[in-house]
Amino acid sequence: MNLLRRICTELSPQVNGKTLTKRTFKSPKFPEESLEETASPCLLHGIHVFHCPDEVGIVAKLSDCIASRGGNILSADVFVPEKENVFYSRSEFVFDPAKWPRMQMDEDFLKLGNMFNAIRSVVRVPKLDPKYKIAVLASKQDHCLVDLLHGWQDRKLPVNITAVISNHERGLNTHVIRFLERHGIPYHHLQTTQEDKREEEILSLAKDTDFLVLARYMQVLSGNFLKSYGKDVINIHHGLLPSFKGGNPSKQAFDAGVKLIGATAHFVTEQLDEGPIIEQMVERVSHRENLRSFVRKSEDLEKQCLAKAIKSYCELRVLPFEKNKTVVF
């Protein structure tokens, strides 16, 4: 039975003698804009991601878990890699919190995860759950940092920025420092050297965060740092990795005479610029570019790519796949 037929079959389970409606698997819009128009004011929006060994009946049980509590699946994505015994899904649903309390929801999805030996089973209710707490690490270049701060201020990014950490000292009257002071976000200047990357202090400042963002932070984090932190670190890099690794990638690409520039947001690993890719964006350039216009286009791509990667991560769209890949719904 092919995957599409299997999904359609599993999405028609019997619950209390009634057949659940079949639903098309498609990539949804993110909730807060599209779902508020369709959902009743008393209903809340939830997201669930599932990663487990593949077997028959997963979609049916997932549907039953939500429907049995009065919830309604609005959209779902499923990915089953060819010749791999592994199952990935991401579902969006609405529910009445009076009928399905948040703690009960956790218990129900935990039981589902145990039933299928889940590698990952995560549920979020954006209206009830706290936003992800992040610290942003940056060096001298401001473009990605400023874009993240403005995105946070405009509520375009579902995060709380707890601190900005930098190896570059900024003056009291700079735009970044004025912004941070106005919003009560601490700025920590940690001067680094080749011998001392101040990693212990960074770990201390970031201990209560959910993940870290490197917004053009021009320092290499050690394997010991990554192991000690133990959570995800997202980096932005100019170029379509694996090309133009290391320092000054814009100059490398410009000197190489590329006709297509890009930006890559990826997870940080011990191998420099080789972590799993989350998002990539591209733009065409020509021989008419000078280095200044080339860099300006590159910086615009970096800002957009990093913001989208963070948003996708917070919306539970990013799951690990194989050793060095991701599934991005």
mmCIF file of C-alpha atoms in Angstrom:
data_model
loop_
_atom_site.group_PDB
_atom_site.id
_atom_site.type_symbol
_atom_site.label_atom_id
_atom_site.label_comp_id
_atom_site.label_asym_id
_atom_site.label_seq_id
_atom_site.Cartn_x
_atom_site.Cartn_y
_atom_site.Cartn_z
ATOM 1 C CA MET A 1 0.000 0.000 0.000
ATOM 2 C CA ASN A 2 1.552 3.354 -0.939
ATOM 3 C CA LEU A 3 2.001 6.119 1.638
ATOM 4 C CA LEU A 4 -0.860 8.320 0.433
ATOM 5 C CA ARG A 5 -3.349 5.424 0.537
ATOM 6 C CA ARG A 6 -2.049 4.402 3.948
ATOM 7 C CA ILE A 7 -2.467 7.920 5.343
ATOM 8 C CA CYS A 8 -6.006 8.209 3.998
ATOM 9 C CA THR A 9 -6.841 4.792 5.435
ATOM 10 C CA GLU A 10 -5.416 5.567 8.847
ATOM 11 C CA LEU A 11 -7.181 8.907 8.988
ATOM 12 C CA SER A 12 -10.581 7.171 8.990
ATOM 13 C CA PRO A 13 -10.625 5.416 12.368
ATOM 14 C CA GLN A 14 -13.771 4.558 14.299
ATOM 15 C CA VAL A 15 -14.337 6.629 17.440
ATOM 16 C CA ASN A 16 -17.493 5.944 19.405
ATOM 17 C CA GLY A 17 -18.980 4.320 16.338
ATOM 18 C CA LYS A 18 -18.416 7.354 14.128
ATOM 19 C CA THR A 19 -15.950 7.653 11.287
ATOM 20 C CA LEU A 20 -13.524 10.561 11.514
ATOM 21 C CA THR A 21 -13.397 12.844 8.514
ATOM 22 C CA LYS A 22 -10.516 12.260 6.105
ATOM 23 C CA ARG A 23 -8.126 15.188 5.910
ATOM 24 C CA THR A 24 -5.693 16.260 3.252
ATOM 25 C CA PHE A 25 -2.046 16.396 4.291
ATOM 26 C CA LYS A 26 -0.695 19.781 3.312
ATOM 27 C CA SER A 27 1.679 22.409 4.599
ATOM 28 C CA PRO A 28 -0.310 24.797 6.795
ATOM 29 C CA LYS A 29 -0.046 28.496 7.443
ATOM 30 C CA PHE A 30 1.199 29.294 10.901
ATOM 31 C CA PRO A 31 -1.623 29.595 13.376
ATOM 32 C CA GLU A 32 -1.878 33.069 14.697
ATOM 33 C CA GLU A 33 -2.915 34.632 11.404
ATOM 34 C CA SER A 34 -4.813 31.874 9.636
ATOM 35 C CA LEU A 35 -6.301 29.929 12.523
ATOM 36 C CA GLU A 36 -7.724 32.818 14.525
ATOM 37 C CA GLU A 37 -10.069 33.519 11.635
ATOM 38 C CA THR A 38 -11.434 29.961 11.570
ATOM 39 C CA ALA A 39 -11.340 28.825 15.187
ATOM 40 C CA SER A 40 -13.929 29.649 17.795
ATOM 41 C CA PRO A 41 -12.676 32.164 20.400
ATOM 42 C CA CYS A 42 -12.967 29.511 23.127
ATOM 43 C CA LEU A 43 -10.705 27.111 21.230
ATOM 44 C CA LEU A 44 -6.940 27.100 21.515
ATOM 45 C CA HIS A 45 -4.368 26.082 18.952
ATOM 46 C CA GLY A 46 -1.897 23.259 19.516
ATOM 47 C CA ILE A 47 1.084 21.811 17.651
ATOM 48 C CA HIS A 48 2.383 18.266 17.986
ATOM 49 C CA VAL A 49 5.466 16.702 16.395
ATOM 50 C CA PHE A 50 6.167 12.990 16.400
ATOM 51 C CA HIS A 51 9.282 11.017 15.484
ATOM 52 C CA CYS A 52 9.250 7.266 15.972
ATOM 53 C CA PRO A 53 9.952 3.926 14.252
ATOM 54 C CA ASP A 54 7.486 3.442 11.419
ATOM 55 C CA GLU A 55 4.607 1.002 11.719
ATOM 56 C CA VAL A 56 0.983 0.698 10.637
ATOM 57 C CA GLY A 57 -1.574 2.629 12.671
ATOM 58 C CA ILE A 58 0.380 5.688 13.845
ATOM 59 C CA VAL A 59 -1.767 8.255 12.032
ATOM 60 C CA ALA A 60 -4.952 6.559 13.222
ATOM 61 C CA LYS A 61 -3.847 6.570 16.866
ATOM 62 C CA LEU A 62 -2.688 10.177 16.608
ATOM 63 C CA SER A 63 -6.065 11.200 15.197
ATOM 64 C CA ASP A 64 -7.869 9.203 17.860
ATOM 65 C CA CYS A 65 -5.811 10.814 20.642
ATOM 66 C CA ILE A 66 -6.899 14.283 19.546
ATOM 67 C CA ALA A 67 -10.488 13.455 18.538
ATOM 68 C CA SER A 68 -11.235 11.502 21.726
ATOM 69 C CA ARG A 69 -10.684 14.720 23.708
ATOM 70 C CA GLY A 70 -12.900 16.776 21.404
ATOM 71 C CA GLY A 71 -9.993 18.231 19.470
ATOM 72 C CA ASN A 72 -9.996 18.781 15.724
ATOM 73 C CA ILE A 73 -6.974 18.329 13.444
ATOM 74 C CA LEU A 74 -6.712 21.287 11.088
ATOM 75 C CA SER A 75 -3.677 20.140 9.129
ATOM 76 C CA ALA A 76 -0.884 17.593 9.279
ATOM 77 C CA ASP A 77 2.352 16.732 7.518
ATOM 78 C CA VAL A 78 3.825 13.235 7.394
ATOM 79 C CA PHE A 79 7.239 12.130 6.155
ATOM 80 C CA VAL A 80 8.329 8.512 5.876
ATOM 81 C CA PRO A 81 11.766 8.288 4.197
ATOM 82 C CA GLU A 82 12.091 5.711 1.447
ATOM 83 C CA LYS A 83 13.688 2.477 2.665
ATOM 84 C CA GLU A 84 13.922 3.856 6.218
ATOM 85 C CA ASN A 85 11.919 2.465 9.116
ATOM 86 C CA VAL A 86 11.151 5.878 10.606
ATOM 87 C CA PHE A 87 8.077 8.100 10.805
ATOM 88 C CA TYR A 88 7.847 11.897 11.166
ATOM 89 C CA SER A 89 4.711 13.994 11.582
ATOM 90 C CA ARG A 90 3.660 17.496 12.530
ATOM 91 C CA SER A 91 0.015 18.215 13.339
ATOM 92 C CA GLU A 92 -1.886 21.404 14.078
ATOM 93 C CA PHE A 93 -5.171 21.156 15.932
ATOM 94 C CA VAL A 94 -7.689 23.174 17.933
ATOM 95 C CA PHE A 95 -9.189 22.119 21.237
ATOM 96 C CA ASP A 96 -11.300 23.347 24.136
ATOM 97 C CA PRO A 97 -9.029 23.717 27.206
ATOM 98 C CA ALA A 98 -12.021 23.107 29.474
ATOM 99 C CA LYS A 99 -12.442 19.657 27.931
ATOM 100 C CA TRP A 100 -8.740 18.921 27.441
ATOM 101 C CA PRO A 101 -6.619 20.487 30.202
ATOM 102 C CA ARG A 102 -2.984 21.170 29.360
ATOM 103 C CA MET A 103 -1.618 18.612 31.837
ATOM 104 C CA GLN A 104 -3.957 15.940 30.518
ATOM 105 C CA MET A 105 -2.752 16.706 26.994
ATOM 106 C CA ASP A 106 0.844 16.033 28.056
ATOM 107 C CA GLU A 107 -0.194 12.728 29.604
ATOM 108 C CA ASP A 108 -2.125 11.669 26.501
ATOM 109 C CA PHE A 109 0.723 12.393 24.118
ATOM 110 C CA LEU A 110 3.176 10.723 26.510
ATOM 111 C CA LYS A 111 1.091 7.545 26.367
ATOM 112 C CA LEU A 112 1.048 7.782 22.582
ATOM 113 C CA GLY A 113 4.808 8.198 22.540
ATOM 114 C CA ASN A 114 5.320 5.185 24.784
ATOM 115 C CA MET A 115 2.989 3.122 22.601
ATOM 116 C CA PHE A 116 5.187 3.683 19.527
ATOM 117 C CA ASN A 117 8.613 3.971 21.250
ATOM 118 C CA ALA A 118 8.868 7.593 20.152
ATOM 119 C CA ILE A 119 12.253 9.180 19.681
ATOM 120 C CA ARG A 120 10.597 12.579 20.007
ATOM 121 C CA SER A 121 7.059 13.593 20.891
ATOM 122 C CA VAL A 122 6.572 17.284 21.648
ATOM 123 C CA VAL A 123 3.389 19.302 22.029
ATOM 124 C CA ARG A 124 3.065 23.079 22.351
ATOM 125 C CA VAL A 125 0.111 25.361 22.962
ATOM 126 C CA PRO A 126 1.431 28.849 22.067
ATOM 127 C CA LYS A 127 -1.286 30.681 24.027
ATOM 128 C CA LEU A 128 -0.537 28.738 27.227
ATOM 129 C CA ASP A 129 3.107 27.699 27.054
ATOM 130 C CA PRO A 130 5.914 30.167 27.816
ATOM 131 C CA LYS A 131 7.859 31.526 24.878
ATOM 132 C CA TYR A 132 11.299 30.083 24.235
ATOM 133 C CA LYS A 133 14.020 31.941 26.113
ATOM 134 C CA ILE A 134 17.106 32.690 24.049
ATOM 135 C CA ALA A 135 20.395 34.505 24.390
ATOM 136 C CA VAL A 136 21.893 36.129 21.294
ATOM 137 C CA LEU A 137 25.654 36.084 20.726
ATOM 138 C CA ALA A 138 27.046 38.724 18.375
ATOM 139 C CA SER A 139 30.342 40.331 17.429
ATOM 140 C CA LYS A 140 30.924 43.684 15.724
ATOM 141 C CA GLN A 141 28.420 43.354 12.867
ATOM 142 C CA ASP A 142 24.980 44.557 13.929
ATOM 143 C CA HIS A 143 22.655 43.674 11.058
ATOM 144 C CA CYS A 144 21.418 40.280 12.273
ATOM 145 C CA LEU A 145 21.314 41.347 15.930
ATOM 146 C CA VAL A 146 19.314 44.510 15.178
ATOM 147 C CA ASP A 147 16.899 42.579 12.958
ATOM 148 C CA LEU A 148 16.268 40.029 15.724
ATOM 149 C CA LEU A 149 15.698 42.766 18.299
ATOM 150 C CA HIS A 150 13.193 44.543 16.058
ATOM 151 C CA GLY A 151 11.499 41.229 15.217
ATOM 152 C CA TRP A 152 11.173 40.514 18.931
ATOM 153 C CA GLN A 153 9.822 44.017 19.607
ATOM 154 C CA ASP A 154 7.235 43.673 16.822
ATOM 155 C CA ARG A 155 6.228 40.193 18.115
ATOM 156 C CA LYS A 156 7.190 38.597 14.833
ATOM 157 C CA LEU A 157 9.471 36.153 16.637
ATOM 158 C CA PRO A 158 7.924 33.904 19.332
ATOM 159 C CA VAL A 159 10.872 34.237 21.725
ATOM 160 C CA ASN A 160 11.973 36.140 24.797
ATOM 161 C CA ILE A 161 15.511 37.516 24.495
ATOM 162 C CA THR A 162 17.101 37.211 27.936
ATOM 163 C CA ALA A 163 20.526 38.634 27.088
ATOM 164 C CA VAL A 164 22.856 39.800 24.348
ATOM 165 C CA ILE A 165 26.417 38.546 24.728
ATOM 166 C CA SER A 166 29.235 39.989 22.639
ATOM 167 C CA ASN A 167 32.991 39.997 22.339
ATOM 168 C CA HIS A 168 32.722 43.542 20.967
ATOM 169 C CA GLU A 169 32.253 46.573 23.187
ATOM 170 C CA ARG A 170 29.539 48.990 22.111
ATOM 171 C CA GLY A 171 29.302 52.596 23.192
ATOM 172 C CA LEU A 172 26.545 53.770 25.511
ATOM 173 C CA ASN A 173 24.968 55.933 22.830
ATOM 174 C CA THR A 174 24.838 53.303 20.103
ATOM 175 C CA HIS A 175 21.531 52.159 18.656
ATOM 176 C CA VAL A 176 21.880 48.637 20.059
ATOM 177 C CA ILE A 177 22.691 49.721 23.622
ATOM 178 C CA ARG A 178 19.901 52.316 23.685
ATOM 179 C CA PHE A 179 17.430 49.692 22.444
ATOM 180 C CA LEU A 180 18.519 47.116 25.036
ATOM 181 C CA GLU A 181 18.392 49.616 27.904
ATOM 182 C CA ARG A 182 14.933 50.780 26.857
ATOM 183 C CA HIS A 183 13.628 47.205 26.935
ATOM 184 C CA GLY A 184 15.553 45.982 29.962
ATOM 185 C CA ILE A 185 17.650 43.392 28.087
ATOM 186 C CA PRO A 186 21.135 43.031 29.604
ATOM 187 C CA TYR A 187 24.216 43.425 27.404
ATOM 188 C CA HIS A 188 27.329 41.478 28.384
ATOM 189 C CA HIS A 189 30.678 42.394 26.860
ATOM 190 C CA LEU A 190 33.117 39.487 27.173
ATOM 191 C CA GLN A 191 36.410 40.287 25.510
ATOM 192 C CA THR A 192 37.819 37.102 23.995
ATOM 193 C CA THR A 193 41.312 36.005 23.010
ATOM 194 C CA GLN A 194 42.668 32.982 21.184
ATOM 195 C CA GLU A 195 43.511 31.480 24.558
ATOM 196 C CA ASP A 196 40.323 32.416 26.387
ATOM 197 C CA LYS A 197 36.943 32.366 24.618
ATOM 198 C CA ARG A 198 35.149 33.137 27.928
ATOM 199 C CA GLU A 199 33.002 30.042 27.449
ATOM 200 C CA GLU A 200 32.424 29.386 31.141
ATOM 201 C CA GLU A 201 30.975 32.866 31.530
ATOM 202 C CA ILE A 202 28.805 32.445 28.443
ATOM 203 C CA LEU A 203 27.498 29.166 29.863
ATOM 204 C CA SER A 204 26.655 30.880 33.130
ATOM 205 C CA LEU A 205 24.782 33.684 31.351
ATOM 206 C CA ALA A 206 22.919 31.217 29.117
ATOM 207 C CA LYS A 207 22.091 28.549 31.701
ATOM 208 C CA ASP A 208 18.347 29.285 31.762
ATOM 209 C CA THR A 209 17.868 29.616 28.005
ATOM 210 C CA ASP A 210 16.108 27.137 25.719
ATOM 211 C CA PHE A 211 18.517 27.635 22.819
ATOM 212 C CA LEU A 212 21.225 30.031 21.641
ATOM 213 C CA VAL A 213 21.430 32.137 18.492
ATOM 214 C CA LEU A 214 24.731 33.189 16.923
ATOM 215 C CA ALA A 215 23.942 36.440 15.094
ATOM 216 C CA ARG A 216 27.260 36.765 13.255
ATOM 217 C CA TYR A 217 29.259 35.781 16.339
ATOM 218 C CA MET A 218 32.783 35.494 14.996
ATOM 219 C CA GLN A 219 34.057 32.940 17.492
ATOM 220 C CA VAL A 220 34.158 29.154 17.208
ATOM 221 C CA LEU A 221 32.414 27.415 20.099
ATOM 222 C CA SER A 222 34.305 24.401 21.396
ATOM 223 C CA GLY A 223 33.003 20.866 21.630
ATOM 224 C CA ASN A 224 33.214 21.125 25.419
ATOM 225 C CA PHE A 225 30.986 24.207 25.340
ATOM 226 C CA LEU A 226 28.381 22.486 23.157
ATOM 227 C CA LYS A 227 28.361 19.396 25.381
ATOM 228 C CA SER A 228 28.104 21.474 28.561
ATOM 229 C CA TYR A 229 25.282 23.613 27.175
ATOM 230 C CA GLY A 230 23.464 20.521 25.927
ATOM 231 C CA LYS A 231 20.834 22.396 23.901
ATOM 232 C CA ASP A 232 20.549 23.603 20.333
ATOM 233 C CA VAL A 233 22.650 26.462 18.983
ATOM 234 C CA ILE A 234 21.566 28.112 15.719
ATOM 235 C CA ASN A 235 24.091 29.939 13.535
ATOM 236 C CA ILE A 236 23.793 32.095 10.405
ATOM 237 C CA HIS A 237 26.416 31.872 7.674
ATOM 238 C CA HIS A 238 26.828 33.792 4.455
ATOM 239 C CA GLY A 239 26.810 31.416 1.534
ATOM 240 C CA LEU A 240 25.242 28.139 0.593
ATOM 241 C CA LEU A 241 27.141 25.806 2.856
ATOM 242 C CA PRO A 242 29.318 23.809 2.532
ATOM 243 C CA SER A 243 30.913 26.535 0.356
ATOM 244 C CA PHE A 244 32.973 29.429 1.725
ATOM 245 C CA LYS A 245 33.501 28.230 5.266
ATOM 246 C CA GLY A 246 35.303 30.149 7.975
ATOM 247 C CA GLY A 247 36.040 33.864 8.147
ATOM 248 C CA ASN A 248 35.024 36.630 5.724
ATOM 249 C CA PRO A 249 32.800 34.430 3.531
ATOM 250 C CA SER A 250 31.351 37.400 1.616
ATOM 251 C CA LYS A 251 34.850 38.386 0.436
ATOM 252 C CA GLN A 252 35.561 34.757 -0.475
ATOM 253 C CA ALA A 253 32.392 34.562 -2.570
ATOM 254 C CA PHE A 254 32.984 37.958 -4.187
ATOM 255 C CA ASP A 255 36.553 37.050 -5.148
ATOM 256 C CA ALA A 256 35.281 33.760 -6.597
ATOM 257 C CA GLY A 257 32.938 35.679 -8.913
ATOM 258 C CA VAL A 258 29.798 33.809 -7.896
ATOM 259 C CA LYS A 259 26.545 34.597 -9.702
ATOM 260 C CA LEU A 260 24.265 33.292 -6.976
ATOM 261 C CA ILE A 261 24.715 34.305 -3.338
ATOM 262 C CA GLY A 262 22.969 32.825 -0.337
ATOM 263 C CA ALA A 263 22.702 32.449 3.395
ATOM 264 C CA THR A 264 22.478 29.303 5.485
ATOM 265 C CA ALA A 265 21.015 28.906 8.966
ATOM 266 C CA HIS A 266 22.223 25.710 10.592
ATOM 267 C CA PHE A 267 22.750 23.980 13.911
ATOM 268 C CA VAL A 268 26.205 24.355 15.426
ATOM 269 C CA THR A 269 28.317 21.228 15.827
ATOM 270 C CA GLU A 270 31.965 20.604 16.644
ATOM 271 C CA GLN A 271 32.765 20.639 12.922
ATOM 272 C CA LEU A 272 32.973 24.244 11.732
ATOM 273 C CA ASP A 273 30.027 25.235 9.506
ATOM 274 C CA GLU A 274 28.991 21.618 8.929
ATOM 275 C CA GLY A 275 25.954 21.309 11.198
ATOM 276 C CA PRO A 276 22.495 20.251 9.959
ATOM 277 C CA ILE A 277 20.927 22.891 7.727
ATOM 278 C CA ILE A 278 17.643 24.497 8.808
ATOM 279 C CA GLU A 279 17.061 27.158 6.144
ATOM 280 C CA GLN A 280 18.741 28.548 3.023
ATOM 281 C CA MET A 281 17.976 31.603 0.871
ATOM 282 C CA VAL A 282 19.477 32.775 -2.416
ATOM 283 C CA GLU A 283 19.666 35.854 -4.645
ATOM 284 C CA ARG A 284 21.260 36.455 -8.028
ATOM 285 C CA VAL A 285 24.170 38.903 -8.413
ATOM 286 C CA SER A 286 26.103 40.079 -11.459
ATOM 287 C CA HIS A 287 29.413 41.548 -12.569
ATOM 288 C CA ARG A 288 27.922 45.003 -11.913
ATOM 289 C CA GLU A 289 28.101 44.495 -8.151
ATOM 290 C CA ASN A 290 30.859 46.118 -6.158
ATOM 291 C CA LEU A 291 31.921 44.662 -2.827
ATOM 292 C CA ARG A 292 29.692 47.128 -0.941
ATOM 293 C CA SER A 293 26.480 46.236 -2.806
ATOM 294 C CA PHE A 294 27.437 42.565 -2.706
ATOM 295 C CA VAL A 295 27.790 42.657 1.081
ATOM 296 C CA ARG A 296 24.540 44.614 1.486
ATOM 297 C CA LYS A 297 22.596 41.954 -0.429
ATOM 298 C CA SER A 298 24.334 39.249 1.569
ATOM 299 C CA GLU A 299 23.416 40.872 4.870
ATOM 300 C CA ASP A 300 19.768 41.165 3.842
ATOM 301 C CA LEU A 301 19.708 37.448 3.073
ATOM 302 C CA GLU A 302 21.354 36.612 6.393
ATOM 303 C CA LYS A 303 18.734 38.567 8.354
ATOM 304 C CA GLN A 304 15.800 36.951 6.557
ATOM 305 C CA CYS A 305 17.264 33.462 6.714
ATOM 306 C CA LEU A 306 18.108 33.602 10.424
ATOM 307 C CA ALA A 307 14.698 35.007 11.385
ATOM 308 C CA LYS A 308 12.896 32.332 9.386
ATOM 309 C CA ALA A 309 15.017 29.567 10.910
ATOM 310 C CA ILE A 310 14.246 30.752 14.448
ATOM 311 C CA LYS A 311 10.540 31.029 13.684
ATOM 312 C CA SER A 312 10.486 27.534 12.151
ATOM 313 C CA TYR A 313 12.319 26.124 15.169
ATOM 314 C CA CYS A 314 9.856 27.702 17.607
ATOM 315 C CA GLU A 315 6.905 26.431 15.568
ATOM 316 C CA LEU A 316 8.227 22.855 15.896
ATOM 317 C CA ARG A 317 8.880 22.594 12.174
ATOM 318 C CA VAL A 318 12.472 21.326 12.487
ATOM 319 C CA LEU A 319 13.317 17.721 13.326
ATOM 320 C CA PRO A 320 16.665 15.868 13.102
ATOM 321 C CA PHE A 321 17.013 13.423 10.219
ATOM 322 C CA GLU A 322 19.848 10.923 9.829
ATOM 323 C CA LYS A 323 23.284 12.065 11.022
ATOM 324 C CA ASN A 324 23.556 15.520 9.498
ATOM 325 C CA LYS A 325 20.187 16.435 8.010
ATOM 326 C CA THR A 326 16.884 17.920 9.108
ATOM 327 C CA VAL A 327 13.224 17.438 8.294
ATOM 328 C CA VAL A 328 11.649 20.900 8.009
ATOM 329 C CA PHE A 329 7.852 20.837 7.711
#
